[in-house]
mmCIF file with all atom_site columns, C-alpha atoms in Angstrom:
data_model
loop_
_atom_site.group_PDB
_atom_site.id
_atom_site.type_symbol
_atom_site.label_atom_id
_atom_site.label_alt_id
_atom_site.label_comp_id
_atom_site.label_asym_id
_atom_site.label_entity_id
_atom_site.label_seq_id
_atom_site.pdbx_PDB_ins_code
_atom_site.Cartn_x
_atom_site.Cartn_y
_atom_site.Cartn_z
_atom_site.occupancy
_atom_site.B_iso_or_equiv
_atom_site.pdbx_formal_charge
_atom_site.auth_seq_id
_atom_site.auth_comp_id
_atom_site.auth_asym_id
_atom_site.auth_atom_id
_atom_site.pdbx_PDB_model_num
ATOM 1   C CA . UNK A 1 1   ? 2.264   -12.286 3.210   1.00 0.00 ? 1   UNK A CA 1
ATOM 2   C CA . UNK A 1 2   ? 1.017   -13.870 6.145   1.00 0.00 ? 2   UNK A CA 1
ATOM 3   C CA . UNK A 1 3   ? 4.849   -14.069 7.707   1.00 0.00 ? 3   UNK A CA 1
ATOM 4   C CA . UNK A 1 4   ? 6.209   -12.528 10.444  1.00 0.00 ? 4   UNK A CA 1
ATOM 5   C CA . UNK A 1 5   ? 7.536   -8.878  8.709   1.00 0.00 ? 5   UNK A CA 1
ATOM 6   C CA . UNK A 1 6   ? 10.806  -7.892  9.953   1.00 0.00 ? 6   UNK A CA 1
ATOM 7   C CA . UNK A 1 7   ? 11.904  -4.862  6.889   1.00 0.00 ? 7   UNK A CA 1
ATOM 8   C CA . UNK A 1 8   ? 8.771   -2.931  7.603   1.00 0.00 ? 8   UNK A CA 1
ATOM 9   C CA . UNK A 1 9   ? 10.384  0.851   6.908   1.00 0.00 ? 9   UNK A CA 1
ATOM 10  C CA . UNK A 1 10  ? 7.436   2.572   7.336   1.00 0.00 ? 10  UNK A CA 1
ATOM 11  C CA . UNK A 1 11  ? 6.370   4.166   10.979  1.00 0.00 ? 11  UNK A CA 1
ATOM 12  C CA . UNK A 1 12  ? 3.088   2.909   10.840  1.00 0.00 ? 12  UNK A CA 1
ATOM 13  C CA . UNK A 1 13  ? 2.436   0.195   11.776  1.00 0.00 ? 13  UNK A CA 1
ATOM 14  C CA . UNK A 1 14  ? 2.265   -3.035  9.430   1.00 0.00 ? 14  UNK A CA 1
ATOM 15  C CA . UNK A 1 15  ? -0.932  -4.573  9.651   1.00 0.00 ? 15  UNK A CA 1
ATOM 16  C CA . UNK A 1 16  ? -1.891  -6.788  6.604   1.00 0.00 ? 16  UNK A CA 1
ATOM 17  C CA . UNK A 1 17  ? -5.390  -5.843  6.217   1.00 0.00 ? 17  UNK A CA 1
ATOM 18  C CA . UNK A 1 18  ? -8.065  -3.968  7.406   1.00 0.00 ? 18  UNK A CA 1
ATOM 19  C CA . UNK A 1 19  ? -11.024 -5.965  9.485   1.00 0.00 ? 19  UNK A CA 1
ATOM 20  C CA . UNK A 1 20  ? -14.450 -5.338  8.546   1.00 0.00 ? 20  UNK A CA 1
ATOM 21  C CA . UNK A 1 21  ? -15.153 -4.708  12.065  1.00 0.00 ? 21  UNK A CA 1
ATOM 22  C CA . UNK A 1 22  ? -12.719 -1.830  12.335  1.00 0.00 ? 22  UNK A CA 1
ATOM 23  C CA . UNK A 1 23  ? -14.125 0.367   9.598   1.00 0.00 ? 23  UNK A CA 1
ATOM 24  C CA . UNK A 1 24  ? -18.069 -1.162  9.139   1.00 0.00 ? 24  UNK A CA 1
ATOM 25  C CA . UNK A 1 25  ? -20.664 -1.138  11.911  1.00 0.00 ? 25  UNK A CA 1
ATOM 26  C CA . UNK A 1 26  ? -23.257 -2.510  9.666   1.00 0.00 ? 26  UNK A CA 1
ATOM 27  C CA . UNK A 1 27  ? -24.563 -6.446  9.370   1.00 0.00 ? 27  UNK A CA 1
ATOM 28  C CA . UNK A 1 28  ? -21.363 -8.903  8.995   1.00 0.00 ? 28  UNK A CA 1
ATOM 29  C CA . UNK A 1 29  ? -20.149 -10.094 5.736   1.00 0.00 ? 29  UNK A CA 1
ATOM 30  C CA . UNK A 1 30  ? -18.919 -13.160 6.591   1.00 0.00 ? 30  UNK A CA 1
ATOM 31  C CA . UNK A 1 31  ? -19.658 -15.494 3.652   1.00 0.00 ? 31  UNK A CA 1
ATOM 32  C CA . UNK A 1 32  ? -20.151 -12.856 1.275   1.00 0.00 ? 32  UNK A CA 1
ATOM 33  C CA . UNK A 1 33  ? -16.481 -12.449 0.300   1.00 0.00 ? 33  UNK A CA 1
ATOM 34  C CA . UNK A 1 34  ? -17.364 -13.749 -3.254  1.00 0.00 ? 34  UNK A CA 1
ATOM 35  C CA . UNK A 1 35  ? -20.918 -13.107 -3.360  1.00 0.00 ? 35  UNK A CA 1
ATOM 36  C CA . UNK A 1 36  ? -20.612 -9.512  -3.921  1.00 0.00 ? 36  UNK A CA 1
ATOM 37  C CA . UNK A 1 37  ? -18.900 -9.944  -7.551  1.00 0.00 ? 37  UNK A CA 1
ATOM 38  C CA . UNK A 1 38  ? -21.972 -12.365 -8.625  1.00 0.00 ? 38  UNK A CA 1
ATOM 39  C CA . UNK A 1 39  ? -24.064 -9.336  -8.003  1.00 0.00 ? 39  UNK A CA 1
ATOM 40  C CA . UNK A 1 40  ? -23.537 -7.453  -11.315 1.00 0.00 ? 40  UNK A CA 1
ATOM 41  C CA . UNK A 1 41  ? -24.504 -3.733  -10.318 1.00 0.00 ? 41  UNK A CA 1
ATOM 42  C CA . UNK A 1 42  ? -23.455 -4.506  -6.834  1.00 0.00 ? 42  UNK A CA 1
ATOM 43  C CA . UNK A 1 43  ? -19.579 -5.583  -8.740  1.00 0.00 ? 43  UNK A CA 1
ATOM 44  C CA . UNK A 1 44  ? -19.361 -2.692  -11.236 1.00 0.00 ? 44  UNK A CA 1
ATOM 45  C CA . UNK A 1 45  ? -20.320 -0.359  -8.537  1.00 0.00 ? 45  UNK A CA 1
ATOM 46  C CA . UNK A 1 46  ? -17.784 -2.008  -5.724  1.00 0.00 ? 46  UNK A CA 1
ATOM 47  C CA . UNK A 1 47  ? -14.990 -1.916  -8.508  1.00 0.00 ? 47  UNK A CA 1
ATOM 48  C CA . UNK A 1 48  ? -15.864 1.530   -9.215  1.00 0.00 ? 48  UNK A CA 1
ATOM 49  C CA . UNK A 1 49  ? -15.239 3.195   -5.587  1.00 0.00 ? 49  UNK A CA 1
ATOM 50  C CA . UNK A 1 50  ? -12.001 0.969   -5.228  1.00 0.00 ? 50  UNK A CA 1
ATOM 51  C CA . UNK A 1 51  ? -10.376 2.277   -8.563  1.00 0.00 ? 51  UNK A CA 1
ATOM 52  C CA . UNK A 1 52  ? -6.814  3.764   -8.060  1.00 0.00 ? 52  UNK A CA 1
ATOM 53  C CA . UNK A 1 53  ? -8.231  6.886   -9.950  1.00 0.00 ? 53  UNK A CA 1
ATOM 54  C CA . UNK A 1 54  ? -11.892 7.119   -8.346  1.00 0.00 ? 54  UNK A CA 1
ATOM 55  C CA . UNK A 1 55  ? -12.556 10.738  -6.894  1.00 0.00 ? 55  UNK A CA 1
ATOM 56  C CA . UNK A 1 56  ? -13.568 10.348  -3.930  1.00 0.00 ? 56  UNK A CA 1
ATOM 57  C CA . UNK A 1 57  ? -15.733 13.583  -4.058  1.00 0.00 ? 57  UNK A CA 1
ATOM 58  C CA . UNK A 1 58  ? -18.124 11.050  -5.915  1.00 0.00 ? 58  UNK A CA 1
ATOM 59  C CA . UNK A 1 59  ? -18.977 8.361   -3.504  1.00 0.00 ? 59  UNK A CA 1
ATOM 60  C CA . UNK A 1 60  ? -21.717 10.243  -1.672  1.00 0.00 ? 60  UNK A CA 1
ATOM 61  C CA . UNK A 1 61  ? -23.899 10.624  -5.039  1.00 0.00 ? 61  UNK A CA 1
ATOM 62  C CA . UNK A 1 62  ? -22.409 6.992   -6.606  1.00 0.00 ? 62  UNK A CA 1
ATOM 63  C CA . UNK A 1 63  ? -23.693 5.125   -2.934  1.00 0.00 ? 63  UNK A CA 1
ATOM 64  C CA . UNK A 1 64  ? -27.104 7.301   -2.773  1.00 0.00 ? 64  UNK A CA 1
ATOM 65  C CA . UNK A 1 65  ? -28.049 6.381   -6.177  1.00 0.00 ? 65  UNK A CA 1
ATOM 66  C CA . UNK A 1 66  ? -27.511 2.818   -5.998  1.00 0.00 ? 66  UNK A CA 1
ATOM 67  C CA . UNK A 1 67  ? -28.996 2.892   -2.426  1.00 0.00 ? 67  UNK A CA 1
ATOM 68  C CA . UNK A 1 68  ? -32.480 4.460   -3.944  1.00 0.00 ? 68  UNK A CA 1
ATOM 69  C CA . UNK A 1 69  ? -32.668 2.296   -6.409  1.00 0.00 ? 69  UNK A CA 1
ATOM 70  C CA . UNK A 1 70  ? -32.788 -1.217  -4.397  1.00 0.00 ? 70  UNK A CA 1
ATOM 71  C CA . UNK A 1 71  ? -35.873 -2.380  -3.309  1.00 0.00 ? 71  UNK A CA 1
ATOM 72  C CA . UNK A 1 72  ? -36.777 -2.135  0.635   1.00 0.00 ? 72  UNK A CA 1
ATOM 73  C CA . UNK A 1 73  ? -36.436 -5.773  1.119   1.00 0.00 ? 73  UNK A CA 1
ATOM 74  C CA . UNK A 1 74  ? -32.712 -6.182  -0.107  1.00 0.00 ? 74  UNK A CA 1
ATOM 75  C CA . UNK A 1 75  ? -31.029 -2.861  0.454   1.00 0.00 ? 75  UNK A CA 1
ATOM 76  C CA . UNK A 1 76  ? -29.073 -3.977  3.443   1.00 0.00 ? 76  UNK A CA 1
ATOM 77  C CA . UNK A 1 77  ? -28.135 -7.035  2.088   1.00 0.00 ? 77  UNK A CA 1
ATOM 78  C CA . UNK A 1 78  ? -27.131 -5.094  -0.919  1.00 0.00 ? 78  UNK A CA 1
ATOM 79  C CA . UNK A 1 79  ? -25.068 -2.236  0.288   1.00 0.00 ? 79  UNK A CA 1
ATOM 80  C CA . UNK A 1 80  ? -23.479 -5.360  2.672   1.00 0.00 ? 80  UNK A CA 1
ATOM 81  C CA . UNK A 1 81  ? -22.636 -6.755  -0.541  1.00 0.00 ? 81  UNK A CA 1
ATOM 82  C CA . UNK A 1 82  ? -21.212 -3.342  -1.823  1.00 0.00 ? 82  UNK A CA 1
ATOM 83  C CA . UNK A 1 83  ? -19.187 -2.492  1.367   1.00 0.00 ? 83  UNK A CA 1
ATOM 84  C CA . UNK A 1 84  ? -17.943 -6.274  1.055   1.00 0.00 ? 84  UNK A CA 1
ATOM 85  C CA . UNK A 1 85  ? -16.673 -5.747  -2.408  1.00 0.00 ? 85  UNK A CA 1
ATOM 86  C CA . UNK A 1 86  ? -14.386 -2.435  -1.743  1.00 0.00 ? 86  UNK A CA 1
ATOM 87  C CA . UNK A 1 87  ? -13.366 -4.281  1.279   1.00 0.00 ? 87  UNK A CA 1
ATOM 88  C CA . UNK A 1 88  ? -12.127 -6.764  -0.369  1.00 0.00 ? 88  UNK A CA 1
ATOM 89  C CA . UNK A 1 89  ? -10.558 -5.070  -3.096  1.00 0.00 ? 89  UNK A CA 1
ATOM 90  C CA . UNK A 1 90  ? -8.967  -2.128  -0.737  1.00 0.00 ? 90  UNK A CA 1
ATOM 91  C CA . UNK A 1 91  ? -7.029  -4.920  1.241   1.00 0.00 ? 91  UNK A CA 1
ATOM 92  C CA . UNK A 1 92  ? -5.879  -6.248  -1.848  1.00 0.00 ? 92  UNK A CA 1
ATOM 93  C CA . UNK A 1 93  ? -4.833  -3.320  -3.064  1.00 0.00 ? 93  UNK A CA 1
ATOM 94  C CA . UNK A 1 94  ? -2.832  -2.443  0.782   1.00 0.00 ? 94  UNK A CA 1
ATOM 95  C CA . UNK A 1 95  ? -1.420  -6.065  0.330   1.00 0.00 ? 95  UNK A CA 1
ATOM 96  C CA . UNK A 1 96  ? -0.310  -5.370  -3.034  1.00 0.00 ? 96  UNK A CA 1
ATOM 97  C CA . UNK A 1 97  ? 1.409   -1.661  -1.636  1.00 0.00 ? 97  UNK A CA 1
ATOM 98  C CA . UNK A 1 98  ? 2.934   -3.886  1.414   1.00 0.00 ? 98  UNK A CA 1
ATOM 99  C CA . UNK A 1 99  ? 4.584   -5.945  -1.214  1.00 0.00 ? 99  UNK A CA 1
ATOM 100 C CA . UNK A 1 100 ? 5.750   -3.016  -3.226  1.00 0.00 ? 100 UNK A CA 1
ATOM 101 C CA . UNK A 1 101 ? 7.206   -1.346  0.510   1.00 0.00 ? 101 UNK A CA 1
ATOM 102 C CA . UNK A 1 102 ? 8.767   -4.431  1.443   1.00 0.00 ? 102 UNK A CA 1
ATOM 103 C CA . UNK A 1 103 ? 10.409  -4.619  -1.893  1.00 0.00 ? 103 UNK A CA 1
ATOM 104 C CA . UNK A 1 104 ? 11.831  -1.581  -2.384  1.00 0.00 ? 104 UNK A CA 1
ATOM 105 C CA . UNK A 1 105 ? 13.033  -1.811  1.579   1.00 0.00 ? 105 UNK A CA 1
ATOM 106 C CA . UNK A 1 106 ? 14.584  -4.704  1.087   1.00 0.00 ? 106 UNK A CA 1
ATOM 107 C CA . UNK A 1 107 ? 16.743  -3.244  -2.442  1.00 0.00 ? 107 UNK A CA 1
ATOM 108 C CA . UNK A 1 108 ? 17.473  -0.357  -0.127  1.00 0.00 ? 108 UNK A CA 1
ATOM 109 C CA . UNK A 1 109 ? 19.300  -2.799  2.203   1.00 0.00 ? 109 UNK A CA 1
ATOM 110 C CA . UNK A 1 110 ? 21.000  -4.507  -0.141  1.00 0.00 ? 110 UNK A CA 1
ATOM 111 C CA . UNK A 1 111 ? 22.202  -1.503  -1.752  1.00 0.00 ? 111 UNK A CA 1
ATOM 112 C CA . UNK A 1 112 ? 23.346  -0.050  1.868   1.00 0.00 ? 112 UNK A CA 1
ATOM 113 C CA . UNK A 1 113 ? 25.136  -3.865  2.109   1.00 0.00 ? 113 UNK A CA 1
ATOM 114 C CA . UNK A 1 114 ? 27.147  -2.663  -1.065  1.00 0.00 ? 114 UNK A CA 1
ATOM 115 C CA . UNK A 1 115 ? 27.801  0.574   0.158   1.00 0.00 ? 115 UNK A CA 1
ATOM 116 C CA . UNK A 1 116 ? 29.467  -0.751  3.259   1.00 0.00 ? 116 UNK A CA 1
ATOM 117 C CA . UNK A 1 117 ? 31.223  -3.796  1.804   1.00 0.00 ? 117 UNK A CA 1
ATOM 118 C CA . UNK A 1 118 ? 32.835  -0.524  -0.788  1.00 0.00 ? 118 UNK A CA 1
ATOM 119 C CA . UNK A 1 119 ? 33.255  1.926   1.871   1.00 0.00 ? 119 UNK A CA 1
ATOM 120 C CA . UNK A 1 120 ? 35.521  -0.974  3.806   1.00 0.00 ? 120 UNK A CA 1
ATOM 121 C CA . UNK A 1 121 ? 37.819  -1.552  0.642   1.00 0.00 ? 121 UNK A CA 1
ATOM 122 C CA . UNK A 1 122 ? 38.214  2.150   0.394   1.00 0.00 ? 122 UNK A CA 1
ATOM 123 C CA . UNK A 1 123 ? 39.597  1.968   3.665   1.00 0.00 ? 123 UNK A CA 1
ATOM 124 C CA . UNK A 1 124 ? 41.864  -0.752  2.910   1.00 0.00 ? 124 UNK A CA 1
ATOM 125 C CA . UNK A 1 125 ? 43.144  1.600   0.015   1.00 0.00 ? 125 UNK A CA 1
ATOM 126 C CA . UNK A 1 126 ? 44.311  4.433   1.973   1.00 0.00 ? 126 UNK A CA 1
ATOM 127 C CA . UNK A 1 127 ? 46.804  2.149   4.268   1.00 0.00 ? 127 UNK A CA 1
ATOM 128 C CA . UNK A 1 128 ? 48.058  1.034   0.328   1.00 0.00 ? 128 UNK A CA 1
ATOM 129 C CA . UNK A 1 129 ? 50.639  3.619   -0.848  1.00 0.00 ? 129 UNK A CA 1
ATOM 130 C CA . UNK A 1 130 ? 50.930  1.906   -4.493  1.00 0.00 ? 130 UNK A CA 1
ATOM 131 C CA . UNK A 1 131 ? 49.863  3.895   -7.643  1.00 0.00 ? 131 UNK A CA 1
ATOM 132 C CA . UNK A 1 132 ? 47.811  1.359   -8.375  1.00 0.00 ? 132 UNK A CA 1
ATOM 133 C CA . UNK A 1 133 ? 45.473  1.238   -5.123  1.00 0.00 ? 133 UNK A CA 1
ATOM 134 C CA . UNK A 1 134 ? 45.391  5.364   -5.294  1.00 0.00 ? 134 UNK A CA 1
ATOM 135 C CA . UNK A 1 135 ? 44.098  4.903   -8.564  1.00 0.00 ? 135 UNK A CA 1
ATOM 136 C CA . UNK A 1 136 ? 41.622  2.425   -8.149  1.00 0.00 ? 136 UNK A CA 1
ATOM 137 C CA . UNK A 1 137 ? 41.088  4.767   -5.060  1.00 0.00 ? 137 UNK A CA 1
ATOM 138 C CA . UNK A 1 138 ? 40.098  7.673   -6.724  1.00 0.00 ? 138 UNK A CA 1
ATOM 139 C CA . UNK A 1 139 ? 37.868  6.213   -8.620  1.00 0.00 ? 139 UNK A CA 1
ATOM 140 C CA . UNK A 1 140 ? 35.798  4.843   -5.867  1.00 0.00 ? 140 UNK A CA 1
ATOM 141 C CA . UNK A 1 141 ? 35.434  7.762   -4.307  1.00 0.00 ? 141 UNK A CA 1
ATOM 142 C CA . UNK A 1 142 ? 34.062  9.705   -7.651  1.00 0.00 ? 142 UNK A CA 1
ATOM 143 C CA . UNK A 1 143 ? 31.433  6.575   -8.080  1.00 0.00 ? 143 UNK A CA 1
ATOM 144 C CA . UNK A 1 144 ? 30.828  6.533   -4.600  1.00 0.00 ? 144 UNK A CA 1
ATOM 145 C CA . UNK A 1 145 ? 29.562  10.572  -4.774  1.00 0.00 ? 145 UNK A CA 1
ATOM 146 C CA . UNK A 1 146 ? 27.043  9.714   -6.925  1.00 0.00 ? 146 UNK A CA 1
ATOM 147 C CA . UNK A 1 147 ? 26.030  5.645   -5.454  1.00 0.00 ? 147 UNK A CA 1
ATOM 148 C CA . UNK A 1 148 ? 25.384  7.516   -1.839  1.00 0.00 ? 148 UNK A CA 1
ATOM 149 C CA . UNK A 1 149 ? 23.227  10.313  -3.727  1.00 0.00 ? 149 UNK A CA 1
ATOM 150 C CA . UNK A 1 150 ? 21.423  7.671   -5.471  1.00 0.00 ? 150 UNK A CA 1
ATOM 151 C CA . UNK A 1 151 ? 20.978  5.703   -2.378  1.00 0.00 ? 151 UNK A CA 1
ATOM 152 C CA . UNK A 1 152 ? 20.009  9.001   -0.513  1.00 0.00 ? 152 UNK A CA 1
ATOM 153 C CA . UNK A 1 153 ? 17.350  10.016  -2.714  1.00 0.00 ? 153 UNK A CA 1
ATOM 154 C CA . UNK A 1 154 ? 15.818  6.635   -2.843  1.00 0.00 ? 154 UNK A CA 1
ATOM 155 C CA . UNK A 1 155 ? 15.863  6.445   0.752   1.00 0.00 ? 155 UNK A CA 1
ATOM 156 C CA . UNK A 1 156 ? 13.302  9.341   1.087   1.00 0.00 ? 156 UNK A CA 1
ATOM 157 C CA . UNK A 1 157 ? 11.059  8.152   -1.389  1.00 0.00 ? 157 UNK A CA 1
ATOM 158 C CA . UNK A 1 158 ? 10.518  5.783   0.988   1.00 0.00 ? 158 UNK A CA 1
ATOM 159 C CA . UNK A 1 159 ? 8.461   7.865   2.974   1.00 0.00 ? 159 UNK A CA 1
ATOM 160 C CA . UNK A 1 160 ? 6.147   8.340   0.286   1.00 0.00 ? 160 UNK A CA 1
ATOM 161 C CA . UNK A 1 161 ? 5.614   4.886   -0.512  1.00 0.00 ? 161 UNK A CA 1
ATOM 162 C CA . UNK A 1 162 ? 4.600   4.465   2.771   1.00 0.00 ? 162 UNK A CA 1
ATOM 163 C CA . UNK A 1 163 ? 1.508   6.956   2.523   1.00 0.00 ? 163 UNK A CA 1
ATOM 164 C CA . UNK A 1 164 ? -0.127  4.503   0.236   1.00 0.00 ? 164 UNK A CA 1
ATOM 165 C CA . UNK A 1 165 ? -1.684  2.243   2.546   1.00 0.00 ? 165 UNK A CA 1
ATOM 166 C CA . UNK A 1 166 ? -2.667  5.080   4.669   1.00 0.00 ? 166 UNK A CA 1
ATOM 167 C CA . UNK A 1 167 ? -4.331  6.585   1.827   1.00 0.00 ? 167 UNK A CA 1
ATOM 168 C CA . UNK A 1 168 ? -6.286  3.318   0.924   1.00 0.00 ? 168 UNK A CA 1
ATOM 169 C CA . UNK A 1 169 ? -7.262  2.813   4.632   1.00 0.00 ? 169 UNK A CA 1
ATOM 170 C CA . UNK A 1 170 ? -8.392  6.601   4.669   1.00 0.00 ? 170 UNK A CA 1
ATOM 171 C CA . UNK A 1 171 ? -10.487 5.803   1.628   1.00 0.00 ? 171 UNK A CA 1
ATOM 172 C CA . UNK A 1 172 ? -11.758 2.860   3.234   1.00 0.00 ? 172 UNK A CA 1
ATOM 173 C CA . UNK A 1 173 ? -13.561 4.521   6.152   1.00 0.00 ? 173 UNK A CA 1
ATOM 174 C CA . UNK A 1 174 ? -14.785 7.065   3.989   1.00 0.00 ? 174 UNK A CA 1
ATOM 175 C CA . UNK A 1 175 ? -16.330 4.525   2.087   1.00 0.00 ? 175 UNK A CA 1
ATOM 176 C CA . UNK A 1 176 ? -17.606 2.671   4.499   1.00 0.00 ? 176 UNK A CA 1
ATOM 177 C CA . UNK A 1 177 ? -19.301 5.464   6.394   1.00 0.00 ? 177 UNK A CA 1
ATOM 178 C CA . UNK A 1 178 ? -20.882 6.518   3.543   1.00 0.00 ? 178 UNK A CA 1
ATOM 179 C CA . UNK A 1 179 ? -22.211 3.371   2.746   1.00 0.00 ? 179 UNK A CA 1
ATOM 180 C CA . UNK A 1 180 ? -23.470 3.082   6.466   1.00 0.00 ? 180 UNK A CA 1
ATOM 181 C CA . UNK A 1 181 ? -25.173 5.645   5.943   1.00 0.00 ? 181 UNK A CA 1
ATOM 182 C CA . UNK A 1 182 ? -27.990 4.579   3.879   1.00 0.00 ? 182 UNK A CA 1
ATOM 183 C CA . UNK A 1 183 ? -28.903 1.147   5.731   1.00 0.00 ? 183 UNK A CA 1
ATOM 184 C CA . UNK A 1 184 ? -31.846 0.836   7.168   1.00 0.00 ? 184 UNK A CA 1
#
């Protein structure tokens, strides 16, 4: 998704993932990006924390056990490895919401494109006099009632939609912090 997004609905800002550096002051992970899932506790644990349905609550007793139970010599490089892991898998998850947004954004403006192009030939009915337009007339307006309520309501779940990166970044730095935390 590495294109130039021009149907962003959302008021924050679109910014396709989160840099290490924005959320971690700890040692860089550059080069671990796949190391961390060869690291069998260090994978379980990482794909624990970035679960959709992981409480949160959890993290601080989840991190400090793992953290105690490393030795000395590789706990750094091991909680790297951890913080690398829900790194990587919150930014997939954000890129995965972005595509979801951007999806639903651009259905919305397709729909609105149908709404217009309708709304226009309702106009053109109303200069015809014949039964026939009337008729047809009518019956637009009854389906358009309900098409603009449809299109109404799905316009403000938009809003909501757009909490979910928000929520994984938020997530994110809580993570992060936490797993801060305990390096030496």
């Amino acid at each position: 998704m590495s294109q130039l997004i021009t149907n962003w609905p959302c008021e924050q800002a679109f910014v396709e993932e989160v840099p290490a550096a924005v959320v971690w002051g700890g040692p860089s992970i550059a080069g671990m990006e796949q190391e961390w899932q060869k690291d069998k506790p260090v994978e379980a644990l990482a794909r624990q924390l970035a679960s959709l349905d992981y409480e949160i609550d959890r993290a601080e007793t989840d991190i400090a056990e793992f953290a105690d139970s490393q030795q000395a010599a590789e706990k750094d490089r091991k909680l790297t490895l951890l913080f690398t892991g829900v790194i990587t898998q919150l930014n997939e998850q954000r890129q995965k919401a972005h595509g979801g947004i951007i999806r639903y954004a651009d259905g919305q403006a397709k729909r609105a494109n149908q709404l217009s192009d309708e709304l226009d030939e309702m106009v053109r009915l109303q200069d015809d006099n014949s039964a026939e337009a009337q008729q047809r007339l009518a019956m637009m307006q009854q389906e358009m009632e309900i098409k603009q309520r449809m299109f109404d309501e799905r316009e403000s779940f938009i809003q909501h939609l757009c909490t979910r990166p928000r929520l994984i970044e938020e997530k994110l730095g809580i993570l992060a912090r936490t797993i801060a935390y305990y390096l030496e």
